[in-house]
Coordinates of C-alpha atoms in Angstrom, one line a residue:
M696 CA 2.8 0.8 14.4
S697 CA 2.8 -1.7 11.6
H698 CA 0.6 -4.9 11.3
D699 CA 1.6 -8.5 12.8
T700 CA 4.2 -9.8 11.2
Y701 CA 3.8 -13.8 9.7
E702 CA 5.8 -16.3 8.2
L703 CA 5.7 -18.1 4.9
K704 CA 6.8 -21.3 3.9
A705 CA 8.6 -21.8 0.6
E706 CA 10.8 -23.6 -1.8
T707 CA 13.2 -22.6 -4.1
R708 CA 12.4 -22.9 -7.9
E709 CA 15.3 -24.8 -10.0
R710 CA 13.7 -23.4 -13.1
V711 CA 11.7 -20.3 -14.3
G712 CA 9.8 -19.8 -17.0
K713 CA 6.2 -19.9 -18.2
G714 CA 5.9 -23.6 -18.4
S715 CA 7.6 -24.2 -14.9
S716 CA 5.4 -21.1 -13.8
R717 CA 2.4 -23.0 -15.2
E718 CA 3.1 -26.2 -13.6
L719 CA 3.3 -24.7 -10.3
R720 CA -0.1 -22.8 -10.5
R721 CA -1.5 -26.5 -11.4
N722 CA 0.4 -27.2 -7.8
G723 CA -1.2 -24.8 -5.4
L724 CA 2.1 -22.5 -6.0
I725 CA 3.0 -19.3 -7.2
P726 CA 6.4 -18.1 -8.6
A727 CA 8.2 -15.5 -6.5
V728 CA 11.8 -13.5 -6.6
I729 CA 13.1 -12.4 -3.2
Y730 CA 15.9 -9.7 -4.4
G731 CA 17.7 -6.6 -2.8
D732 CA 20.1 -6.1 -0.1
K733 CA 23.4 -6.7 -2.7
Q734 CA 22.6 -10.5 -2.6
A735 CA 21.6 -12.1 -6.0
P736 CA 17.9 -12.5 -6.7
L737 CA 16.4 -15.4 -5.4
A738 CA 13.5 -17.6 -7.5
I739 CA 11.1 -19.5 -4.7
A740 CA 7.8 -21.1 -5.0
I741 CA 5.0 -20.2 -2.3
S742 CA 1.3 -21.5 -1.2
T743 CA -1.0 -19.2 -3.7
K744 CA -3.9 -19.5 -0.9
E745 CA -1.8 -18.2 1.4
V746 CA -0.7 -15.3 -0.2
T747 CA -3.9 -14.4 -1.5
Q748 CA -5.1 -14.5 1.9
R749 CA -2.9 -12.1 2.8
I750 CA -3.4 -9.6 0.1
H751 CA -6.7 -9.4 1.2
A752 CA -6.7 -9.0 4.6
G753 CA -4.6 -5.6 4.2
G754 CA -1.3 -4.2 4.9
F755 CA 0.2 -6.2 2.7
K756 CA 2.6 -4.0 1.3
T757 CA 3.4 -2.3 4.4
T758 CA 3.8 -5.5 6.5
V759 CA 7.5 -7.1 7.3
A760 CA 7.2 -10.8 7.1
T761 CA 9.6 -13.3 7.3
I762 CA 10.2 -16.3 4.1
D763 CA 11.3 -19.7 5.3
V764 CA 13.0 -20.9 2.0
N765 CA 13.9 -24.8 3.0
G766 CA 14.8 -23.7 6.7
E767 CA 16.3 -20.2 6.2
K768 CA 14.6 -17.4 7.5
I769 CA 14.6 -14.3 5.3
K770 CA 12.9 -11.2 6.3
V771 CA 11.5 -9.4 3.7
L772 CA 8.9 -6.8 2.7
P773 CA 6.2 -7.4 -0.6
K774 CA 7.0 -4.5 -2.7
D775 CA 4.4 -5.9 -5.6
F776 CA 2.2 -8.5 -6.8
Q777 CA 0.0 -9.4 -10.1
L778 CA -3.7 -11.0 -10.2
D779 CA -4.7 -12.7 -12.8
P780 CA -7.2 -9.9 -14.1
V781 CA -9.9 -12.5 -14.8
R782 CA -10.1 -15.0 -11.9
D783 CA -8.6 -12.4 -9.4
F784 CA -5.8 -14.9 -7.7
T785 CA -2.0 -13.8 -7.2
M786 CA -0.1 -14.7 -10.0
H787 CA 3.6 -13.6 -9.1
V788 CA 5.3 -11.5 -5.7
D789 CA 8.2 -9.5 -5.6
F790 CA 9.6 -9.2 -2.1
L791 CA 12.4 -7.2 -0.9
R792 CA 15.1 -8.4 2.0
V793 CA 15.1 -6.1 4.8
S794 CA 16.7 -5.7 8.2
G795 CA 15.0 -3.2 11.2
D796 CA 17.0 -0.2 10.0
T797 CA 16.5 -1.1 5.9
H798 CA 14.7 2.6 4.3
V799 CA 12.0 1.6 2.2
V800 CA 9.4 3.5 0.3
V801 CA 6.1 2.4 1.3
E802 CA 2.7 3.6 0.1
V803 CA 0.4 4.4 3.7
P804 CA -3.2 4.8 3.5
V805 CA -4.6 8.1 4.6
H806 CA -7.5 7.9 7.3
F807 CA -9.8 10.6 7.7
V808 CA -11.4 11.6 11.0
N809 CA -13.7 14.1 12.6
E810 CA -15.7 15.0 9.3
E811 CA -18.7 15.6 11.5
K812 CA -16.4 19.0 13.4
S813 CA -16.0 20.1 9.2
P814 CA -18.3 23.3 8.8
G815 CA -18.1 23.1 5.2
I816 CA -19.2 19.3 4.9
K817 CA -22.2 20.0 7.8
A818 CA -22.8 22.8 4.9
G819 CA -23.3 20.3 2.5
G820 CA -19.6 20.2 1.6
V821 CA -18.1 16.5 -0.8
L822 CA -15.0 15.1 1.0
N823 CA -12.9 14.8 -2.7
V824 CA -10.0 12.7 -1.5
V825 CA -7.2 13.5 -3.8
R826 CA -4.8 10.8 -2.2
H827 CA -6.3 7.6 -0.7
A828 CA -2.8 6.4 0.3
V829 CA 0.7 8.5 0.5
E830 CA 4.1 7.3 -0.1
L831 CA 6.6 7.5 2.6
H832 CA 10.0 7.0 3.5
A833 CA 10.4 5.2 6.4
L834 CA 12.2 2.0 8.2
A835 CA 11.3 -1.4 7.4
G836 CA 11.1 -2.2 11.3
N837 CA 8.6 0.8 12.0
I838 CA 6.4 1.2 9.0
P839 CA 3.0 3.2 9.7
D840 CA -0.6 1.4 9.4
S841 CA -2.0 4.4 8.3
I842 CA -1.5 8.4 8.6
T843 CA -4.3 10.4 10.0
A844 CA -5.9 13.8 8.0
D845 CA -8.1 15.4 10.5
L846 CA -11.1 17.6 8.8
T847 CA -11.5 19.8 11.9
G848 CA -12.4 23.3 11.1
L849 CA -12.2 22.9 7.3
K850 CA -14.7 25.2 5.3
V851 CA -16.4 24.4 2.0
G852 CA -13.2 25.5 -0.4
D853 CA -10.9 24.2 1.9
G854 CA -7.8 21.5 1.4
I855 CA -6.1 19.7 3.8
H856 CA -2.5 19.1 2.6
I857 CA 0.4 16.8 3.8
S858 CA 2.1 19.5 5.8
H859 CA -1.5 19.4 7.8
V860 CA -0.8 15.7 8.7
K861 CA 1.2 14.7 11.6
L862 CA 3.7 12.1 10.3
P863 CA 4.7 9.3 12.3
K864 CA 8.5 9.6 13.4
G865 CA 11.0 8.5 11.3
T866 CA 8.5 8.9 8.2
S867 CA 9.1 11.2 5.6
P868 CA 7.2 12.1 2.4
V869 CA 8.6 11.0 -0.7
I870 CA 7.4 14.3 -2.4
T871 CA 9.3 17.1 -1.2
D872 CA 9.1 19.9 -3.7
R873 CA 5.9 21.2 -3.0
D874 CA 2.8 21.1 0.0
F875 CA 1.1 18.3 -2.0
T876 CA -2.9 18.1 -1.6
I877 CA -4.4 15.2 0.0
A878 CA -8.2 16.2 -0.1
T879 CA -10.3 19.0 -0.5
I880 CA -14.0 20.1 0.7
A881 CA -15.8 20.5 -2.5
V882 CA -18.9 22.2 -3.4
P883 CA -21.7 20.1 -4.2
A884 CA -22.6 19.6 -8.1
A885 CA -25.8 20.7 -6.8
G886 CA -24.6 24.0 -5.2
V887 CA -22.6 25.0 -8.0
K888 CA -25.4 24.9 -10.3
E889 CA -27.3 27.5 -8.2
E890 CA -24.7 29.6 -7.3
E891 CA -24.2 30.1 -11.2
A892 CA -27.7 30.5 -11.8
A893 CA -27.9 33.1 -9.6
A894 CA -24.6 34.6 -11.0
S895 CA -26.3 34.6 -14.2
E896 CA -29.6 36.1 -13.6
E897 CA -27.5 39.4 -11.8

């Protein structure tokens, strides 16, 4: 189901604040925090290079990792990270303590399949993706890599909703008050213009 787990080495941070963060970054480390599980937040420092590689590899926020903090192994799920807007390196990471049966909310990417079996796309329609990812409730030990939206049989004007998607066992959508749209098969702009022209001539 979920991505291969991995381990990061970390050390505890005695000092927090902008000055100590700058000093860490000069040494190839970034500040991070482990929180949750009814325990006090733990301020740590981890390798900038290792974390940035993990972020760029994909699936960062849906993969449970182990952080070795001075010999203590803590299972975590990355919840948030900040990138430097100019230089694109990692500035800070928040980790949530988890066990296999911890309930978490994760953004899971949507993969679209069978475009070639959609009459709407064959006729020149365009796949208009409303949600590239869906927020799901899941167990930390069973987070799906992705969910699959099947476009078979969809015509121009049709939409695919969350009710059309088979969700992995043990997961449920965070939004429950409506059958929200994931994508639609839209009329291409050129097609709309032609139809409008025909309507105005009548």
